[in-house]
Coordinates of C-alpha atoms in Angstrom, one line a residue:
M1 CA 0.1 0.2 -0.2
S2 CA 3.2 2.3 0.9
E3 CA 4.6 1.5 -2.2
I4 CA 1.4 2.6 -4.6
I5 CA 0.7 6.2 -2.6
E6 CA 4.5 6.7 -2.9
E7 CA 4.2 5.9 -6.5
A8 CA 0.8 7.9 -6.6
I9 CA 2.7 11.1 -4.9
N10 CA 5.9 10.9 -7.7
S11 CA 3.5 10.7 -10.5
E12 CA 2.0 14.0 -9.0
D13 CA 5.3 15.5 -8.8
K14 CA 6.0 14.5 -12.3
K15 CA 2.7 16.2 -13.7
V16 CA 3.5 19.2 -11.7
D17 CA 7.0 19.7 -12.9
F18 CA 5.7 19.0 -16.2
S19 CA 3.1 21.4 -16.1
D20 CA 5.2 23.9 -15.3
D21 CA 7.7 23.4 -18.3
E22 CA 4.6 23.7 -20.7
I23 CA 3.3 26.9 -19.1
L24 CA 6.7 28.2 -19.2
M25 CA 7.2 27.4 -22.9
D26 CA 3.8 28.5 -23.7
H27 CA 4.3 32.0 -22.1
R28 CA 8.1 32.1 -24.4
I29 CA 6.4 31.2 -27.4
E30 CA 3.7 34.0 -27.0
D31 CA 6.5 36.6 -26.4
L32 CA 7.9 35.5 -29.2
F33 CA 4.7 35.8 -31.8
Y34 CA 3.2 39.0 -30.1
G35 CA 6.8 41.0 -29.4
H36 CA 6.9 44.1 -31.4
H37 CA 9.7 46.5 -31.2
P38 CA 10.3 49.7 -33.2
G39 CA 13.4 50.2 -32.3
L40 CA 15.1 52.4 -35.0
S41 CA 12.9 51.5 -37.9
L42 CA 11.6 53.4 -40.7
G43 CA 9.0 51.1 -42.4
R44 CA 10.3 48.5 -44.8
A45 CA 13.9 50.0 -44.4
T46 CA 13.9 47.8 -41.3
S47 CA 15.1 44.8 -43.3
I48 CA 17.7 46.7 -44.6
F49 CA 19.1 47.9 -41.3
R50 CA 18.9 45.0 -38.9
S51 CA 21.5 43.4 -39.9
R52 CA 23.9 46.5 -40.3
G53 CA 24.0 48.6 -37.4
Q54 CA 26.3 50.9 -38.7
L55 CA 23.5 52.1 -41.0
A56 CA 21.0 52.1 -38.6
Y57 CA 23.5 55.3 -37.4
F58 CA 21.3 57.5 -40.3
L59 CA 17.9 56.6 -38.8
Y60 CA 19.2 57.9 -35.3
I61 CA 19.9 61.0 -36.8
N62 CA 16.7 61.2 -38.1
R63 CA 14.9 60.3 -35.0
V64 CA 17.2 63.0 -33.2
T65 CA 16.0 65.5 -35.9
K66 CA 12.5 64.2 -35.3
Y67 CA 12.6 64.8 -31.6
L68 CA 14.2 68.5 -32.1
F69 CA 11.4 69.3 -34.4
V70 CA 8.7 68.2 -32.5
A71 CA 9.7 70.0 -29.0
I72 CA 9.8 73.0 -31.2
Y73 CA 6.5 72.8 -33.0
M74 CA 4.3 71.2 -30.1
D75 CA 6.3 74.5 -27.8
W76 CA 7.8 77.2 -29.7
T77 CA 7.9 79.3 -26.6
I78 CA 10.8 77.0 -25.3
L79 CA 13.3 78.9 -27.3
F80 CA 12.7 81.8 -25.2
R81 CA 11.7 80.6 -22.0
H82 CA 14.9 77.8 -21.8
P83 CA 17.4 79.4 -24.3
V84 CA 20.1 78.2 -22.5
N85 CA 18.8 74.5 -22.0
F86 CA 17.7 74.0 -25.6
F87 CA 21.0 75.2 -26.8
L88 CA 23.0 72.7 -24.2
L89 CA 20.5 70.0 -25.6
V90 CA 21.6 70.7 -29.6
I91 CA 25.2 70.4 -28.1
F92 CA 24.5 67.5 -26.3
F93 CA 22.9 65.8 -29.5
A94 CA 25.5 67.3 -32.2
T95 CA 28.2 66.0 -30.2
S96 CA 26.6 62.3 -29.6
I97 CA 26.1 62.3 -33.3
S98 CA 29.9 63.2 -33.8
L99 CA 31.1 60.4 -31.1
L100 CA 28.7 57.7 -32.5
F101 CA 30.1 57.9 -36.0
V102 CA 33.7 57.3 -34.9
A103 CA 32.3 54.7 -32.8
G104 CA 30.6 52.8 -35.6
I105 CA 33.8 52.8 -37.2
F106 CA 35.9 50.9 -34.6
I107 CA 33.2 49.0 -33.0
P108 CA 33.5 46.2 -35.9
I109 CA 37.3 46.1 -35.1
Y110 CA 36.4 45.8 -31.2
T111 CA 34.0 42.8 -32.0
F112 CA 37.0 41.2 -33.8
Y113 CA 39.4 41.6 -31.1
R114 CA 36.5 40.2 -28.6
Y115 CA 36.3 37.4 -30.5
C116 CA 39.4 36.6 -30.5
T117 CA 39.8 37.0 -27.0
K118 CA 39.9 33.8 -24.9
S119 CA 38.7 35.7 -21.7
E120 CA 35.4 36.9 -23.2
R121 CA 34.5 33.3 -23.7
E122 CA 35.8 32.4 -20.0
P123 CA 33.1 31.4 -17.6
V124 CA 32.4 34.2 -15.0
I125 CA 33.8 32.3 -12.3
N126 CA 37.2 31.9 -13.7
V127 CA 37.2 35.7 -14.5
W128 CA 36.2 36.7 -11.0
G129 CA 38.9 34.3 -10.0
K130 CA 41.5 36.0 -11.3
I131 CA 40.2 39.1 -10.3
A132 CA 40.2 38.5 -6.6
K133 CA 43.2 36.5 -7.1
I134 CA 41.8 33.0 -6.0
P135 CA 43.3 30.1 -7.7
P136 CA 41.6 27.2 -9.6
P137 CA 39.1 25.5 -9.0
N138 CA 37.8 28.8 -7.5
R139 CA 36.4 26.5 -4.6
N140 CA 36.3 29.6 -2.2
L141 CA 34.7 31.7 -4.6
I142 CA 32.0 29.7 -5.3
N143 CA 31.4 28.8 -1.6
D144 CA 31.3 32.3 -0.9
L145 CA 28.6 33.0 -3.9
M146 CA 26.5 30.1 -2.6
E147 CA 26.6 31.9 0.5
G148 CA 25.2 34.9 -0.6
M149 CA 22.7 32.8 -2.5
K150 CA 21.7 31.1 0.9
L151 CA 20.8 34.8 2.3
L152 CA 18.9 35.7 -0.9
G153 CA 16.3 32.5 -0.3
N154 CA 16.1 32.7 4.3
N155 CA 14.4 35.6 5.7
T156 CA 16.4 36.1 8.8
K157 CA 16.0 38.6 11.2
R158 CA 18.9 40.9 12.4
T159 CA 19.3 40.8 16.0
I160 CA 19.5 43.9 18.5
I161 CA 22.9 43.6 20.9
K162 CA 23.1 46.8 23.4
D163 CA 26.8 45.4 24.3
E164 CA 28.9 48.2 23.0
K165 CA 31.8 45.9 22.4
K166 CA 30.2 43.5 20.3
I167 CA 28.2 45.6 18.3
G168 CA 31.1 46.7 16.0
A169 CA 32.3 42.7 15.4
L170 CA 28.4 42.2 14.6
G171 CA 28.0 45.2 12.4
E172 CA 31.0 44.1 10.3
R173 CA 29.9 40.5 10.0
E174 CA 26.0 41.6 8.4
N175 CA 28.2 44.0 6.2
L176 CA 30.2 40.8 5.1
K177 CA 26.6 39.5 4.3
R178 CA 25.4 42.2 2.4
V179 CA 28.4 41.9 0.3
S180 CA 27.8 38.3 -0.5
K181 CA 24.0 39.1 -1.4
L182 CA 25.6 41.8 -3.7
K183 CA 28.2 39.6 -5.3
S184 CA 25.5 37.1 -5.8
L185 CA 23.0 39.4 -7.8
L186 CA 25.9 40.8 -9.7
F187 CA 26.7 37.2 -10.5
F188 CA 22.9 36.8 -11.7
S189 CA 23.3 40.2 -13.5
T190 CA 26.3 39.0 -15.7
L191 CA 26.0 35.8 -16.3
V192 CA 22.7 36.9 -18.6
Y193 CA 25.4 38.7 -21.2
K194 CA 26.4 35.0 -21.5
R195 CA 23.5 33.9 -23.5
E196 CA 24.1 33.5 -27.3
S197 CA 21.9 34.7 -29.3
K198 CA 22.4 33.1 -32.9
I199 CA 19.3 30.5 -32.8
T200 CA 17.1 33.1 -31.1
Y201 CA 18.0 35.4 -33.9
K202 CA 16.8 33.4 -36.6
I203 CA 13.9 32.1 -34.6
Q204 CA 12.7 36.0 -34.8
G205 CA 13.6 36.1 -38.2
C206 CA 11.1 33.0 -39.1
V207 CA 8.5 34.5 -36.7
R208 CA 8.6 38.0 -38.7
K209 CA 8.4 36.2 -41.7
L210 CA 5.4 34.2 -40.5
K211 CA 3.6 37.7 -39.1
S212 CA 4.3 39.7 -42.7
K213 CA 3.6 37.0 -45.3
L214 CA 0.6 34.7 -43.7
K215 CA -2.5 35.9 -45.8
Y216 CA -5.4 33.0 -45.3
D217 CA -4.5 31.6 -48.6
D218 CA -3.9 28.0 -48.1
I219 CA -1.7 27.4 -51.3
G220 CA 0.4 30.7 -50.6
D221 CA 0.4 29.9 -46.7
Q222 CA 1.8 26.5 -47.2
K223 CA 4.7 27.8 -49.1
V224 CA 5.3 30.5 -46.1
Y225 CA 5.2 27.4 -44.2
K226 CA 7.8 25.6 -46.1
K227 CA 10.1 28.1 -46.3
V228 CA 10.2 28.8 -42.6
Y229 CA 10.7 24.9 -41.5
K230 CA 13.3 24.3 -43.5
K231 CA 15.0 27.6 -42.5
L232 CA 14.8 26.5 -38.9
C233 CA 15.9 23.2 -39.7
D234 CA 19.0 24.5 -41.6
C235 CA 19.8 26.4 -38.6
E236 CA 19.6 23.7 -36.2
K237 CA 21.8 21.5 -38.6
K238 CA 24.4 24.1 -38.4
E239 CA 24.4 24.4 -34.4
N240 CA 24.5 20.4 -34.4
E241 CA 27.7 20.6 -36.7
R242 CA 29.1 23.4 -34.7
D243 CA 28.9 21.5 -31.3
N244 CA 29.6 17.7 -33.1
N245 CA 26.5 16.9 -32.3
N246 CA 25.1 15.1 -35.0
D247 CA 23.6 12.1 -33.3
N248 CA 21.5 14.0 -31.3
N249 CA 18.0 12.6 -30.6
N250 CA 16.3 16.0 -31.0
N251 CA 18.2 16.3 -34.5
N252 CA 14.9 16.2 -36.6
N253 CA 16.4 17.6 -39.8
D254 CA 15.9 14.0 -41.8
N255 CA 12.5 14.8 -41.4
Y256 CA 12.5 17.9 -44.1
N257 CA 10.8 16.6 -47.4
D258 CA 9.8 19.3 -50.2
D259 CA 7.0 16.6 -50.9
N260 CA 5.8 16.8 -47.5
I261 CA 2.9 19.4 -46.0
Y262 CA 3.7 21.6 -43.3
T263 CA 1.5 23.4 -40.5
F264 CA 1.8 26.0 -38.2
E265 CA 2.1 23.6 -35.6
D266 CA 5.2 21.7 -37.0
I267 CA 6.7 25.4 -37.2
E268 CA 5.9 26.0 -33.5
H269 CA 7.5 22.2 -32.2
K270 CA 10.2 22.6 -34.0
I271 CA 10.6 26.2 -32.3
R272 CA 9.8 24.9 -29.2
D273 CA 12.9 22.1 -29.7
M274 CA 15.2 24.8 -30.7
I275 CA 14.4 27.9 -28.5
G276 CA 16.5 26.9 -25.4
K277 CA 19.8 26.2 -27.1
D278 CA 21.2 29.6 -27.0
E279 CA 21.1 29.1 -23.1
K280 CA 23.9 25.9 -22.8
K281 CA 26.7 28.4 -21.6
I282 CA 24.8 29.8 -18.8
K283 CA 23.1 26.7 -17.7
E284 CA 27.0 25.0 -17.7
Q285 CA 28.0 27.5 -15.5
I286 CA 25.0 27.3 -12.8
K287 CA 25.5 23.6 -12.4
E288 CA 27.7 23.5 -9.5
F289 CA 25.4 25.8 -7.8
D290 CA 22.1 23.6 -8.1
L291 CA 20.5 26.5 -9.7
N292 CA 17.9 26.4 -13.0
F293 CA 17.6 29.1 -15.4
T294 CA 15.3 29.9 -18.2
S295 CA 14.7 32.9 -20.6
I296 CA 11.7 34.3 -20.1
S297 CA 10.5 37.3 -22.6
E298 CA 12.9 38.5 -25.7
L299 CA 11.6 42.1 -24.2
N300 CA 10.1 43.1 -27.8
T301 CA 13.5 42.6 -29.6
D302 CA 14.1 41.1 -32.7
D303 CA 17.8 40.7 -32.8
G304 CA 18.7 38.2 -30.1
G305 CA 20.0 41.1 -27.8
S306 CA 18.2 42.3 -24.6
F307 CA 15.7 39.8 -22.8
C308 CA 14.6 39.2 -19.2
G309 CA 16.0 35.5 -17.6
M310 CA 14.6 33.9 -14.6
F311 CA 17.3 31.9 -12.4
W312 CA 15.7 29.8 -9.2
S313 CA 16.4 27.4 -6.7
D314 CA 14.3 24.6 -5.3
K315 CA 16.4 24.4 -2.4
E316 CA 17.2 27.7 -1.6
N317 CA 13.8 28.8 -2.5
F318 CA 14.3 32.3 -4.4
I319 CA 13.8 33.4 -7.7
I320 CA 15.8 36.1 -9.1
I321 CA 14.8 38.2 -12.4
A322 CA 17.7 39.1 -14.2
F323 CA 18.0 41.8 -17.1
K324 CA 20.7 41.8 -19.8
G325 CA 22.1 45.0 -20.6
T326 CA 23.4 46.5 -23.8
T327 CA 25.6 44.0 -26.1
P328 CA 28.9 46.3 -26.0
T329 CA 29.3 45.1 -30.1
N330 CA 25.5 46.0 -30.9
F331 CA 25.8 49.2 -32.4
A332 CA 21.8 49.4 -33.4
E333 CA 21.2 49.0 -29.5
W334 CA 23.2 51.4 -28.6
L335 CA 21.5 53.9 -30.5
G336 CA 18.2 53.1 -29.5
N337 CA 19.6 53.6 -25.7
L338 CA 21.1 57.0 -26.8
T339 CA 17.9 58.8 -28.4
F340 CA 16.9 59.9 -24.7
Q341 CA 13.3 60.7 -26.2
C342 CA 10.7 60.6 -23.4
V343 CA 7.1 59.1 -23.6
D344 CA 4.3 59.3 -22.2
A345 CA 4.1 56.4 -19.4
R346 CA 0.8 57.2 -16.9
N347 CA -0.7 54.1 -18.9
Y348 CA 1.2 51.7 -17.0
L349 CA 3.7 53.9 -14.7
F350 CA 3.9 57.4 -14.2
G351 CA 5.3 60.4 -15.2
Q352 CA 7.5 60.5 -18.6
V353 CA 9.8 57.6 -19.4
H354 CA 12.9 57.2 -21.4
R355 CA 11.1 55.7 -25.1
G356 CA 14.2 53.3 -25.6
F357 CA 13.7 51.7 -22.4
Y358 CA 10.0 51.9 -22.0
N359 CA 9.4 50.0 -25.3
Y360 CA 11.6 47.1 -23.9
L361 CA 8.8 46.2 -21.3
F362 CA 5.6 48.3 -22.4
P363 CA 3.6 48.0 -25.7
L364 CA 2.9 51.8 -27.8
D365 CA -0.4 50.6 -29.0
E366 CA -2.2 49.5 -25.6
E367 CA -5.5 48.8 -27.6
S368 CA -3.8 46.2 -29.8
A369 CA -1.4 45.0 -27.1
G370 CA -4.0 43.6 -24.5
K371 CA -2.3 41.3 -22.0
N372 CA 0.5 40.5 -24.8
Y373 CA 3.5 42.6 -23.8
P374 CA 6.4 41.4 -21.8
C375 CA 6.1 43.0 -18.1
Q376 CA 2.6 41.2 -18.3
K377 CA 4.1 38.2 -19.5
I378 CA 7.3 38.0 -17.1
I379 CA 4.7 38.5 -14.1
E380 CA 3.0 35.3 -15.3
S381 CA 6.1 33.3 -15.7
I382 CA 7.3 34.5 -12.3
N383 CA 3.7 33.2 -10.8
C384 CA 3.8 30.0 -12.4
K385 CA 7.3 29.2 -11.2
A386 CA 6.4 30.7 -7.6
T387 CA 3.2 28.4 -7.3
T388 CA 5.5 25.5 -8.1
L389 CA 8.2 26.4 -5.9
K390 CA 5.5 27.0 -3.1
N391 CA 4.1 23.6 -3.5
M392 CA 7.3 22.2 -3.3
N393 CA 8.8 23.8 0.3
G394 CA 5.4 25.3 1.6
R395 CA 6.4 28.6 1.9
K396 CA 6.2 31.9 0.0
V397 CA 9.3 32.4 -2.7
N398 CA 11.7 35.4 -2.3
L399 CA 11.7 37.5 -5.5
W400 CA 14.7 39.4 -6.2
I401 CA 14.8 41.7 -9.4
T402 CA 18.2 43.0 -10.9
G403 CA 20.6 44.0 -13.7
H404 CA 23.4 45.9 -15.2
S405 CA 23.5 49.0 -17.1
L406 CA 20.6 48.7 -19.4
G407 CA 19.6 45.8 -17.4
G408 CA 19.2 47.5 -14.5
A409 CA 17.1 50.3 -16.1
L410 CA 14.7 47.5 -17.3
A411 CA 14.6 46.2 -13.6
T412 CA 14.1 49.7 -12.3
L413 CA 11.3 49.7 -14.5
F414 CA 9.8 46.6 -13.7
Y415 CA 10.0 47.2 -9.8
A416 CA 8.1 50.7 -10.7
R417 CA 5.1 48.5 -12.1
L418 CA 5.0 46.2 -9.4
L419 CA 4.7 48.9 -7.0
N420 CA 2.3 50.9 -9.3
I421 CA -0.2 48.3 -9.2
N422 CA 0.5 47.1 -5.5
Y423 CA 0.8 43.7 -7.5
T424 CA 0.7 40.8 -4.8
H425 CA 0.6 37.0 -5.3
E426 CA 0.0 34.1 -2.4
S427 CA 2.9 32.3 -3.9
W428 CA 5.9 34.7 -3.7
E429 CA 6.8 38.0 -1.6
L430 CA 8.9 40.8 -3.4
Q431 CA 12.3 41.3 -1.5
G432 CA 13.6 44.5 -3.7
A433 CA 15.4 45.4 -6.8
I434 CA 19.2 45.6 -6.5
T435 CA 20.7 47.4 -9.7
F436 CA 24.1 48.2 -11.0
A437 CA 25.1 50.6 -13.1
S438 CA 22.0 51.8 -13.9
P439 CA 20.8 55.2 -15.7
A440 CA 18.3 57.0 -15.2
V441 CA 14.9 56.0 -16.5
G442 CA 12.1 58.4 -16.2
D443 CA 11.8 62.6 -15.8
I444 CA 11.4 64.3 -12.1
N445 CA 7.4 63.3 -12.4
F446 CA 8.5 59.4 -12.4
S447 CA 11.2 59.8 -10.0
T448 CA 9.3 61.5 -7.3
Q449 CA 6.3 59.3 -7.4
L450 CA 8.4 56.2 -7.8
A451 CA 10.0 57.5 -4.5
A452 CA 6.8 58.1 -2.7
L453 CA 6.1 54.2 -3.5
I454 CA 9.4 53.2 -1.9
N455 CA 8.9 55.3 1.2
D456 CA 5.7 53.9 1.9
P457 CA 5.7 51.8 5.3
R458 CA 4.1 48.9 3.2
N459 CA 6.9 48.9 0.7
L460 CA 9.6 49.7 3.1
A461 CA 10.9 45.6 3.2
K462 CA 11.6 45.9 -0.6
P463 CA 13.6 48.6 -1.3
L464 CA 15.5 49.6 -4.5
W465 CA 19.0 49.9 -4.2
R466 CA 21.5 51.5 -7.0
I467 CA 24.9 50.7 -6.8
V468 CA 27.3 53.0 -8.6
L469 CA 30.9 53.4 -9.1
N470 CA 32.2 56.8 -8.3
D471 CA 34.0 56.8 -11.8
D472 CA 31.2 55.3 -14.1
I473 CA 29.6 57.8 -16.3
V474 CA 26.5 55.5 -17.4
P475 CA 24.6 56.5 -13.9
K476 CA 25.2 59.7 -14.4
M477 CA 23.1 59.5 -18.1
P478 CA 21.2 61.1 -19.7
Y479 CA 22.2 64.4 -19.8
R480 CA 19.8 66.2 -17.2
A481 CA 18.6 70.4 -17.7
C482 CA 18.6 70.8 -14.1
N483 CA 20.2 69.1 -10.9
K484 CA 17.9 68.8 -7.9
R485 CA 19.9 72.0 -6.2
M486 CA 19.0 74.5 -9.2
R487 CA 15.3 73.5 -9.4
K488 CA 14.3 75.6 -6.4
Y489 CA 15.4 78.5 -8.4
G490 CA 12.0 78.1 -10.4
Y491 CA 12.0 75.1 -11.8
H492 CA 9.6 73.9 -14.4
Y493 CA 8.5 70.4 -15.3
N494 CA 8.4 70.8 -19.1
V495 CA 12.3 71.2 -19.4
L496 CA 13.6 69.0 -22.1
M497 CA 16.1 66.3 -21.1
N498 CA 14.4 66.5 -17.3
Y499 CA 15.4 62.9 -16.0
A500 CA 16.2 62.2 -12.4
Q501 CA 17.5 59.5 -10.6
V502 CA 15.5 57.2 -8.2
G503 CA 16.2 54.6 -5.6
D504 CA 18.7 54.7 -2.4
K505 CA 22.6 55.1 -4.0
V506 CA 25.0 53.2 -2.9
T507 CA 28.5 54.3 -4.3
F508 CA 31.6 52.8 -4.2
Y509 CA 35.3 54.5 -4.7
G510 CA 37.4 51.4 -4.8
N511 CA 40.6 50.5 -2.8
D512 CA 40.4 51.5 0.6
H513 CA 37.3 53.7 0.8
D514 CA 34.2 52.8 2.2
P515 CA 30.9 52.9 0.0
T516 CA 28.7 55.6 0.9
S517 CA 24.7 55.5 1.1
I518 CA 22.5 57.9 2.7
K519 CA 20.3 55.2 4.5
E520 CA 23.2 53.1 5.6
F521 CA 23.1 50.1 3.4
F522 CA 26.5 49.2 5.1
S523 CA 26.4 50.0 9.2
N524 CA 28.3 49.5 11.7
E525 CA 25.6 48.4 13.9
S526 CA 23.5 45.4 13.9
D527 CA 20.3 47.3 14.5
K528 CA 18.9 50.8 15.2
D529 CA 18.9 51.2 19.0
D530 CA 19.4 54.2 21.2
N531 CA 23.1 54.1 21.7
I532 CA 24.4 57.9 21.6
G533 CA 28.0 56.7 20.9
E534 CA 27.0 54.8 18.5
H535 CA 24.7 57.2 16.8
V536 CA 27.7 59.6 16.8
N537 CA 30.5 57.5 15.3
R538 CA 28.1 56.8 12.2
L539 CA 27.6 60.2 11.6
K540 CA 31.0 60.9 11.6
S541 CA 32.0 58.1 9.6
Y542 CA 29.2 59.5 7.2
C543 CA 30.9 62.7 7.1
K544 CA 34.3 61.6 6.4
N545 CA 33.2 59.2 3.3
Y546 CA 31.4 62.4 2.2
C547 CA 34.5 64.4 2.0
K548 CA 36.4 61.7 0.4
K549 CA 33.7 61.3 -2.3
K550 CA 34.1 65.5 -2.6
K551 CA 38.0 65.0 -2.8
S552 CA 38.2 63.9 -6.3
K553 CA 41.2 63.9 -8.4
P554 CA 41.3 66.7 -11.3
L555 CA 42.1 64.1 -14.3
G556 CA 39.7 61.8 -12.7
I557 CA 37.1 62.5 -15.4
F558 CA 39.0 60.6 -17.8
R559 CA 38.6 57.2 -15.7
H560 CA 35.6 55.2 -16.8
R561 CA 34.7 52.0 -15.2
H562 CA 31.3 50.7 -16.0
G563 CA 31.8 46.6 -16.6
S564 CA 30.5 44.3 -14.0
N565 CA 33.8 43.0 -13.6
S566 CA 34.7 46.4 -12.1
Y567 CA 31.6 46.3 -9.9
F568 CA 32.8 42.8 -8.6
K569 CA 36.7 44.5 -8.5
A570 CA 34.8 47.1 -6.0
L571 CA 33.0 44.8 -4.0
I572 CA 35.9 42.9 -3.3
D573 CA 38.2 45.4 -2.2
Y574 CA 35.4 46.7 0.4
E575 CA 35.2 43.2 1.6
K576 CA 38.7 42.7 2.3
K577 CA 38.9 45.8 4.1
I578 CA 36.5 44.7 6.4
G579 CA 38.1 41.3 7.0
K580 CA 41.1 43.1 8.0
K581 CA 39.6 44.6 10.8

């Protein structure tokens, strides 16, 4: 009898896992077909410029010109009300056009260099091991990251200690735990850069063909189905040859025959077989951590570039939503991010938001989109996986949101969406968002309204922390017409380039300098108490760090650290300093 019950339980578990995989795959297929990113398109010219990023430069000039023209057409008085701001804006765009022209020449050279550099193809653990000067096989680093992942999955309450002698030591241990959390989240933000895009790009091309060529004509549609199916089979064959995997059981290239009749269902089945093959490098690098990964949205892109991935741990009971940043060699992607045009975001968020960032998550045509837009698909995928994990572990799943660079900007928008609709679910609990090197994503209206939501007592347990390096220029972008100190002298909300950062900033300086943050992300105390001496010491420490921040080197502007490896180096430097105390 017990054996029968055990078999029933096992079969039920398999059923749950299977349905979970199928539902996630359904969401992903729908995301591919419903997704549409206008990018830098100009009607039929899109097919020309999609594969030639350098030629998209002219589309960028067209968009900038259109942006300035519309700004003057809608409110010509801006030339007289804000002449200096408008002049600086024109100079800014003219400079960016010149710099991007030079960048368009050197990016192919840089692409070839990256392709020939072995370190670019190295696993993240190996690269970070060299930075931390840990000899292979990097067990200490792996164990450290695993410890950080345990902290991401466990809700441990901080201990209140009144003994002054013990407060300092316990506070340093708490800081080490926070560094471990940051390193783990940075690890996830870096891993998503390792996904390849060849197969995904081919699949997206086939989807575009289906969406543009099908005309409800049986004979004509059958020709389209054959061409698309053959293209998918050829792509799969090349991939298997590259991997020396011609004996793979999933290889169905021999099934293609010109005499066969293919249907839409055949194409969808082939896409399901191929769609996860670009993720092999990521899955290989997370084997030692007992983690799982899947891409859940292509974020309205059509080039296999930016996407949203989901990591989860059955054992530690957490889900990480990681957004991939800009590909360094994707020139067209850089052009889209550097347009800096705003769009009214009040249908889904608040205020005005960077058009390029907004298009990744939300539709411009709300009437035809319905619920089939990336942000909603990401939420549905989280609900699906969290329900499975809760059924396995019996408790709510911890949800974290993260990303580096552009990924940090998208993580901020997704986090803002969850707070704006006060979204909750019985299977998961939002723990907060931690971004690295994120640029500003919206105007002052967006910033102030999101800050109000973050400071709401109901949301204090799910903060937004923005990790930046002092000499990283990206978090200082886009160009701001007025900073916070200037706004008290008669600030108008319709000023062009009205961007403002949001979230609690934690600034790292590297070497022996302590990081600074207004809300004490790193503290020398185990918890807040009434100890006057510790309170004074905390204020004194903040003043010292503030002075260090102000005393920057004259040529510091020429230094620039932006990559995730630079952020890891800053975390390691601070961790070593804590360890010496």
